[in-house]
Amino acid sequence: MVGADPGTSDVGVVVVMNDRIHGPSQVQKRHTTHVDAFVSAAGPLGEISEGVVCVHTRPPRRRPVGIPDGPFPPVALLRTAIGDDGRLLPHLVDLGYRGLVIEAAGGGSTPPSWAQPLEQIARHIPVLYAGRPGTGPALRSTYGGVGGEIDLQRRGLVPAGLLDGLKTRVLLTILLATGADTALIRRTLAHPIRSSVSA
């Protein structure tokens, strides 16, 4: 119903559950069994009411990314936690990972002990950070201490924008499979394409 509606032709991929229309970059499953388990931090893009599709807002569109035919490269996803000294980090490149996503505390902070190993890894493979809460942007210019997002960017890490860790991992995997380097990955995450049609 939603996909066939002419009013949604410019919206792109959506998730429709429980009469709510969600954009893919914001939607999260927040409960294992509830019928209203899918939510979006900024609210749904629209809804279905009395059999009518109503789109209230249109999300920014990202540059199209081709899906490769070949195998997908391994991309690690690690979550920061109190007391984790990062002892896994130095081994990731040798284990053959081609990319790394860090779910960092808050909007993008890692334990200070992670900062140097992450810098070393970023010299070999792309390293992205997303906020661990799963909603809101990965910060870029708020915290400058060791392991804060300002420091991480100086060390070569790339902020994931509004994507959570799992979505960042999917995007990074696809980008790496298409041959993207860190510069292209950075540009892809920094510049969503605005929809040409206003709501």
Short mmCIF file of C-alpha atoms in Angstrom, two decimals:
data_model
loop_
_atom_site.label_atom_id
_atom_site.label_comp_id
_atom_site.label_asym_id
_atom_site.label_seq_id
_atom_site.Cartn_x
_atom_site.Cartn_y
_atom_site.Cartn_z
CA MET A 1 0.00 0.00 0.00
CA VAL A 2 2.69 2.53 1.00
CA GLY A 3 5.06 1.58 -1.81
CA ALA A 4 2.32 1.91 -4.43
CA ASP A 5 1.11 5.30 -3.18
CA PRO A 6 2.19 8.13 -5.55
CA GLY A 7 2.82 10.42 -2.57
CA THR A 8 5.70 8.22 -1.40
CA SER A 9 7.64 7.98 -4.67
CA ASP A 10 10.38 10.34 -3.42
CA VAL A 11 10.60 9.02 0.15
CA GLY A 12 12.91 6.07 -0.58
CA VAL A 13 13.06 2.89 1.44
CA VAL A 14 10.74 2.82 4.44
CA VAL A 15 9.74 0.45 7.22
CA VAL A 16 5.99 0.17 7.77
CA MET A 17 4.81 -1.43 10.99
CA ASN A 18 1.64 -0.94 13.00
CA ASP A 19 0.34 1.73 10.56
CA ARG A 20 3.45 3.88 11.06
CA ILE A 21 5.91 4.75 8.31
CA HIS A 22 9.54 4.94 9.46
CA GLY A 23 12.70 6.05 7.68
CA PRO A 24 15.43 3.40 7.66
CA SER A 25 18.15 5.54 9.23
CA GLN A 26 16.09 6.25 12.36
CA VAL A 27 13.94 3.17 12.92
CA GLN A 28 14.86 0.76 15.70
CA LYS A 29 13.24 -2.32 17.11
CA ARG A 30 12.93 -1.48 20.81
CA HIS A 31 11.09 -4.52 22.13
CA THR A 32 11.39 -8.21 21.32
CA THR A 33 7.68 -9.06 21.07
CA HIS A 34 5.39 -5.99 21.15
CA VAL A 35 3.44 -5.18 17.99
CA ASP A 36 4.53 -1.54 18.37
CA ALA A 37 8.18 -2.53 18.84
CA PHE A 38 9.45 -0.32 15.99
CA VAL A 39 10.05 3.34 16.83
CA SER A 40 11.94 6.29 15.37
CA ALA A 41 13.71 8.84 17.55
CA ALA A 42 12.37 11.78 15.54
CA GLY A 43 8.99 10.14 15.15
CA PRO A 44 7.57 8.34 12.14
CA LEU A 45 7.67 9.89 8.68
CA GLY A 46 3.96 9.29 8.36
CA GLU A 47 1.13 6.89 8.98
CA ILE A 48 -1.71 4.97 7.44
CA SER A 49 -5.05 6.21 8.68
CA GLU A 50 -8.40 4.86 7.44
CA GLY A 51 -6.63 3.27 4.49
CA VAL A 52 -4.97 6.55 3.44
CA VAL A 53 -1.19 6.98 3.35
CA CYS A 54 -0.17 10.26 5.01
CA VAL A 55 3.49 11.32 4.76
CA HIS A 56 4.26 14.16 7.16
CA THR A 57 7.97 14.60 6.57
CA ARG A 58 10.60 13.45 4.09
CA PRO A 59 14.02 12.38 5.31
CA PRO A 60 17.28 13.57 3.76
CA ARG A 61 18.42 11.12 1.12
CA ARG A 62 21.95 9.78 1.01
CA ARG A 63 23.96 9.37 -2.13
CA PRO A 64 23.07 6.08 -3.82
CA VAL A 65 25.42 3.23 -2.97
CA GLY A 66 25.73 0.29 -5.35
CA ILE A 67 25.38 -3.22 -3.96
CA PRO A 68 28.33 -5.34 -5.11
CA ASP A 69 28.04 -8.89 -6.42
CA GLY A 70 31.19 -10.08 -4.68
CA PRO A 71 31.78 -11.10 -1.07
CA PHE A 72 31.36 -8.61 1.74
CA PRO A 73 34.49 -7.76 3.73
CA PRO A 74 34.58 -8.41 7.49
CA VAL A 75 33.75 -5.32 9.58
CA ALA A 76 34.00 -5.45 13.37
CA LEU A 77 31.49 -3.78 15.68
CA LEU A 78 32.68 -3.06 19.22
CA ARG A 79 30.79 -1.35 22.03
CA THR A 80 32.53 0.66 24.73
CA ALA A 81 31.82 -0.23 28.35
CA ILE A 82 33.08 0.75 31.78
CA GLY A 83 36.27 -1.12 32.62
CA ASP A 84 36.95 -2.33 29.06
CA ASP A 85 40.62 -1.64 28.46
CA GLY A 86 40.42 -2.27 24.72
CA ARG A 87 42.70 -5.30 24.67
CA LEU A 88 40.91 -6.67 21.57
CA LEU A 89 41.71 -3.58 19.52
CA PRO A 90 45.38 -4.26 18.61
CA HIS A 91 44.43 -7.61 17.03
CA LEU A 92 41.65 -6.52 14.65
CA VAL A 93 43.81 -5.67 11.64
CA ASP A 94 45.83 -8.89 11.97
CA LEU A 95 42.56 -10.86 12.16
CA GLY A 96 41.68 -9.56 8.70
CA TYR A 97 39.01 -6.99 9.51
CA ARG A 98 38.71 -4.37 6.76
CA GLY A 99 36.75 -1.87 8.84
CA LEU A 100 35.74 -1.12 12.41
CA VAL A 101 32.68 0.52 13.94
CA ILE A 102 32.80 1.67 17.56
CA GLU A 103 29.57 2.20 19.49
CA ALA A 104 30.94 4.93 21.71
CA ALA A 105 29.47 6.21 24.97
CA GLY A 106 27.06 9.11 24.70
CA GLY A 107 27.60 10.95 21.45
CA GLY A 108 31.04 9.55 20.72
CA SER A 109 33.42 9.06 23.65
CA THR A 110 35.68 6.07 24.20
CA PRO A 111 37.76 5.20 27.25
CA PRO A 112 41.06 7.10 27.09
CA SER A 113 42.92 3.77 26.87
CA TRP A 114 41.21 3.12 23.51
CA ALA A 115 42.41 6.33 21.84
CA GLN A 116 45.94 5.29 20.84
CA PRO A 117 44.98 1.79 19.60
CA LEU A 118 42.13 3.30 17.56
CA GLU A 119 44.55 5.76 15.98
CA GLN A 120 46.85 2.88 15.02
CA ILE A 121 43.94 0.92 13.51
CA ALA A 122 42.71 3.98 11.58
CA ARG A 123 46.09 4.10 9.79
CA HIS A 124 45.23 0.74 8.19
CA ILE A 125 41.43 0.47 7.93
CA PRO A 126 38.47 2.86 8.21
CA VAL A 127 37.26 3.33 11.79
CA LEU A 128 33.84 4.89 12.38
CA TYR A 129 32.16 5.82 15.65
CA ALA A 130 28.45 5.96 16.40
CA GLY A 131 26.69 6.99 19.58
CA ARG A 132 25.87 4.02 21.79
CA PRO A 133 22.37 5.29 22.72
CA GLY A 134 21.20 4.54 19.17
CA THR A 135 19.44 7.87 18.67
CA GLY A 136 20.87 11.31 18.06
CA PRO A 137 23.98 12.19 16.10
CA ALA A 138 27.54 11.11 16.66
CA LEU A 139 29.01 14.30 18.06
CA ARG A 140 31.77 16.15 16.21
CA SER A 141 32.77 19.19 18.25
CA THR A 142 31.66 18.97 21.90
CA TYR A 143 34.21 16.92 23.89
CA GLY A 144 37.95 17.32 23.34
CA GLY A 145 39.53 15.16 26.06
CA VAL A 146 41.44 11.99 25.23
CA GLY A 147 38.89 9.61 23.72
CA GLY A 148 36.33 12.37 23.11
CA GLU A 149 34.99 12.86 19.60
CA ILE A 150 37.24 15.84 18.79
CA ASP A 151 40.27 13.76 19.76
CA LEU A 152 38.98 10.71 17.85
CA GLN A 153 38.57 12.72 14.66
CA ARG A 154 42.10 14.09 15.02
CA ARG A 155 43.21 10.46 15.23
CA GLY A 156 41.47 9.61 11.93
CA LEU A 157 38.11 8.24 13.09
CA VAL A 158 34.95 9.13 11.15
CA PRO A 159 31.66 10.12 12.82
CA ALA A 160 28.65 8.08 11.67
CA GLY A 161 26.15 10.95 11.67
CA LEU A 162 22.66 9.84 12.71
CA LEU A 163 23.24 6.13 12.12
CA ASP A 164 23.42 3.72 15.04
CA GLY A 165 26.22 1.16 15.29
CA LEU A 166 24.45 -1.65 13.42
CA LYS A 167 23.37 0.59 10.53
CA THR A 168 26.85 2.10 10.39
CA ARG A 169 28.31 -1.40 10.10
CA VAL A 170 25.97 -2.28 7.23
CA LEU A 171 26.82 0.92 5.35
CA LEU A 172 30.57 0.54 5.95
CA THR A 173 30.48 -3.09 4.79
CA ILE A 174 28.75 -2.13 1.54
CA LEU A 175 31.02 0.85 0.93
CA LEU A 176 34.14 -1.25 1.47
CA ALA A 177 32.80 -3.94 -0.87
CA THR A 178 32.42 -1.29 -3.58
CA GLY A 179 36.04 -0.22 -3.11
CA ALA A 180 35.46 3.00 -1.13
CA ASP A 181 38.39 4.52 0.71
CA THR A 182 38.20 6.47 3.98
CA ALA A 183 37.79 9.80 2.15
CA LEU A 184 34.73 8.57 0.23
CA ILE A 185 33.31 6.97 3.38
CA ARG A 186 33.72 10.29 5.20
CA ARG A 187 31.98 12.19 2.36
CA THR A 188 29.13 9.68 2.21
CA LEU A 189 28.39 10.05 5.92
CA ALA A 190 28.83 13.84 5.97
CA HIS A 191 26.56 14.85 3.10
CA PRO A 192 23.07 13.39 2.85
CA ILE A 193 21.19 14.50 -0.24
CA ARG A 194 18.14 16.60 0.59
CA SER A 195 14.91 15.52 -1.02
CA SER A 196 13.94 17.79 -3.91
CA VAL A 197 10.27 17.62 -2.95
CA SER A 198 9.12 19.47 0.14
CA ALA A 199 6.50 18.03 2.44
#
